[in-house]
Every structure is written in C-alpha cells, then in structure tokens.
PDB file of C-alpha atoms in Angstrom:
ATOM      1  CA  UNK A   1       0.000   0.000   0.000  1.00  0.00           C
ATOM      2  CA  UNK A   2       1.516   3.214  -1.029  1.00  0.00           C
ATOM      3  CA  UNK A   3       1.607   6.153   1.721  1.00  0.00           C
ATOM      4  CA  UNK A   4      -0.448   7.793  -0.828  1.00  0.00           C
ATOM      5  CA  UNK A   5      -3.435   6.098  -0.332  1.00  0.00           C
ATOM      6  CA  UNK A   6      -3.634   7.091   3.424  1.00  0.00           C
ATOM      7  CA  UNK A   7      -5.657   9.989   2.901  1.00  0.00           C
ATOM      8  CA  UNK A   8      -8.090   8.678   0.087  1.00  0.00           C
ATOM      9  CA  UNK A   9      -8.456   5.174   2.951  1.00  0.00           C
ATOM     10  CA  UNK A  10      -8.790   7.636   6.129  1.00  0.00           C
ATOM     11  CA  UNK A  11     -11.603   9.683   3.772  1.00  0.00           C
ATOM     12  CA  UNK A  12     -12.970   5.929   3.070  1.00  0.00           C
ATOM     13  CA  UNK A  13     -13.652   5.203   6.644  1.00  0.00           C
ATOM     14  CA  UNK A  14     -14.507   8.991   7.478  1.00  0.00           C
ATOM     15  CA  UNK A  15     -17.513   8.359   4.862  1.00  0.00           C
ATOM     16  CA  UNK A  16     -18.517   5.488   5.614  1.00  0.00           C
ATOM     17  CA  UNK A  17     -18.838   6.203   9.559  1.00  0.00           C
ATOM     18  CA  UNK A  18     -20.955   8.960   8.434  1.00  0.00           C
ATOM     19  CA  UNK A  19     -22.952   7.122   6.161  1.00  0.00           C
ATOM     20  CA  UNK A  20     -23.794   4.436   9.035  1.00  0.00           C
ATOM     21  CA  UNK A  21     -24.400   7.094  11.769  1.00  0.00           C
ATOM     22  CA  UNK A  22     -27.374   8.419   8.830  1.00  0.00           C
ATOM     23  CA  UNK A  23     -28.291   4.976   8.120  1.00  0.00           C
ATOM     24  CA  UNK A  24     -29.010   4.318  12.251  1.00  0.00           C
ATOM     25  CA  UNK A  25     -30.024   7.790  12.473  1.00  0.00           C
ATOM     26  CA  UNK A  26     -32.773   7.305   9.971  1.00  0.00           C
ATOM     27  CA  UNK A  27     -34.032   3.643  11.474  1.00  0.00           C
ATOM     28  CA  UNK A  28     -34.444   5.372  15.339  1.00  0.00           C
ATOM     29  CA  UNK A  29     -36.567   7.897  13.648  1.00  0.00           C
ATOM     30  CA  UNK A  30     -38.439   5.520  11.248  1.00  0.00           C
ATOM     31  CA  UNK A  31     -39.153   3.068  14.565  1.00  0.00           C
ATOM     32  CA  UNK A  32     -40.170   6.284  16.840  1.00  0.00           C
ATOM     33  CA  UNK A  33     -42.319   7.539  14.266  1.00  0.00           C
ATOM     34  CA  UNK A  34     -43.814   3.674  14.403  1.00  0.00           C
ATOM     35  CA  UNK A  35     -44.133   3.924  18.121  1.00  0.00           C
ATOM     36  CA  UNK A  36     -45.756   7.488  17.782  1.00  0.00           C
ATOM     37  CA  UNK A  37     -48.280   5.874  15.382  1.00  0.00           C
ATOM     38  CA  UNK A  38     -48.692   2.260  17.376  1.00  0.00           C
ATOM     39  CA  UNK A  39     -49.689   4.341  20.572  1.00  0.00           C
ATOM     40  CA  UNK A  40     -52.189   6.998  18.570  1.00  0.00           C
ATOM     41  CA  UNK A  41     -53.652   3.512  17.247  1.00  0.00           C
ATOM     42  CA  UNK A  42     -54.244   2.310  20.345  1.00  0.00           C
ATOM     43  CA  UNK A  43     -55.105   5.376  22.152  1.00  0.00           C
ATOM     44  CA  UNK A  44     -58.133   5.862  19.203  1.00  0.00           C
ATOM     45  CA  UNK A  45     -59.655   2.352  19.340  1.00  0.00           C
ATOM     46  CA  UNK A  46     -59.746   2.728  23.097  1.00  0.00           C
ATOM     47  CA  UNK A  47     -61.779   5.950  22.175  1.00  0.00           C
ATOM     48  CA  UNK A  48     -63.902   4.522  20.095  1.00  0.00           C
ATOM     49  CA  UNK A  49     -64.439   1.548  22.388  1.00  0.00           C
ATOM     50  CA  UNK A  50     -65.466   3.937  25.687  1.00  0.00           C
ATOM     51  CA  UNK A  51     -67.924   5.776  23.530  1.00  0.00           C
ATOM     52  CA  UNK A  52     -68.936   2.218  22.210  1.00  0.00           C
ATOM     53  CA  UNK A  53     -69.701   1.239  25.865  1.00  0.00           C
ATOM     54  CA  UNK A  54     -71.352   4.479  26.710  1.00  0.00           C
ATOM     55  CA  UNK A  55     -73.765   4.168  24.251  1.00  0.00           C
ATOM     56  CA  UNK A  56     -74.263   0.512  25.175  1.00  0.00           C
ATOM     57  CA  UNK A  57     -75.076   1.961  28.817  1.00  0.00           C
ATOM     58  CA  UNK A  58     -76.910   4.928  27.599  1.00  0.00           C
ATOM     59  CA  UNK A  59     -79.475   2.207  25.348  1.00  0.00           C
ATOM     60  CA  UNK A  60     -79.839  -0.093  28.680  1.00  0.00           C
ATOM     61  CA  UNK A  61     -80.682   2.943  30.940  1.00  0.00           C
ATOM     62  CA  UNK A  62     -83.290   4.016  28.422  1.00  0.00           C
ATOM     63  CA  UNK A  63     -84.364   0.381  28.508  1.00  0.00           C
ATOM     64  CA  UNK A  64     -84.903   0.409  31.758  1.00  0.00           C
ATOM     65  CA  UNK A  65     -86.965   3.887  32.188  1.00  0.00           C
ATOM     66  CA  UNK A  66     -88.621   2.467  29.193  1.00  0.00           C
ATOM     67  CA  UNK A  67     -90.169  -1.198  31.024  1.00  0.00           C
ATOM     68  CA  UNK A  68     -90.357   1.117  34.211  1.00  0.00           C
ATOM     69  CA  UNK A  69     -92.556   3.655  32.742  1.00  0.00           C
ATOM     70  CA  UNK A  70     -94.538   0.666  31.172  1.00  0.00           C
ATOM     71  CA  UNK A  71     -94.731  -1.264  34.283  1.00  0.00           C
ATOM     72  CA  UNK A  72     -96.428   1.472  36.205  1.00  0.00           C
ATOM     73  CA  UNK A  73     -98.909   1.978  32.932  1.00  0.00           C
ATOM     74  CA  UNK A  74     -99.860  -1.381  33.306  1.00  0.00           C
ATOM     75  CA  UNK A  75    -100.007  -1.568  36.929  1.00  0.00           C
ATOM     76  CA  UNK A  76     -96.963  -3.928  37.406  1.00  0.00           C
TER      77      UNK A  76
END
C-alpha cells in the first residue's frame, strides 16, 4: 500500500462512519415515528371503544326507564 493512499483510505472510513451514523439515524426515527403511530392507534380504538360502551349503557338505561314507565302503565 503506497503512503499515498492514506488519505483517500482515512476519507474511506470517514464516509462510511458517516454514512452508518445516517443509516441508524434514519431507522431510530423511522421506529419512533412507528411507536408514535402504534400508541395513537391504540389510544383511538380505546376511544372509540369507551364511547362504544357508553352508548351501550346509555341504550340499557333508556331500557330500563322504558319497562319502568310501562310497568307502572300497566299496573306492574
């Protein structure tokens, strides 16, 4: 190897260091942005679930005024 080549080999391994820092750089932000989207996921099906169940409760509530209301029209 000629003492040439040093610089153009230390430049080599400067690059490529730089290229792999970019390369990991870009995969944290790719899985955080995964994360970021994973939790907003969850956080609207548990939304949509609680208003789910509140409208389940609200329809049994009316239910139940409903057969109470009935119950004293009919005497029961």
């Amino acid at each position: 190897m000629a003492v040439t080549d040093h610089p153009l080999i230390l430049q080599t391994l400067t690059d490529y260091k730089h290229t792999l820092w970019k390369h990991q750089q870009e995969q944290e932000s790719r899985r955080l942005q995964q994360q970021q989207e994973q939790k907003q996921r969850e956080e609207e099906a548990h939304r949509r679930y609680a208003a789910e169940l509140a409208g389940r409760e609200e329809a049994q509530r009316r239910a139940n005024s409903l057969v109470g209301k009935m119950g004293k029209l009919f005497g029961k």
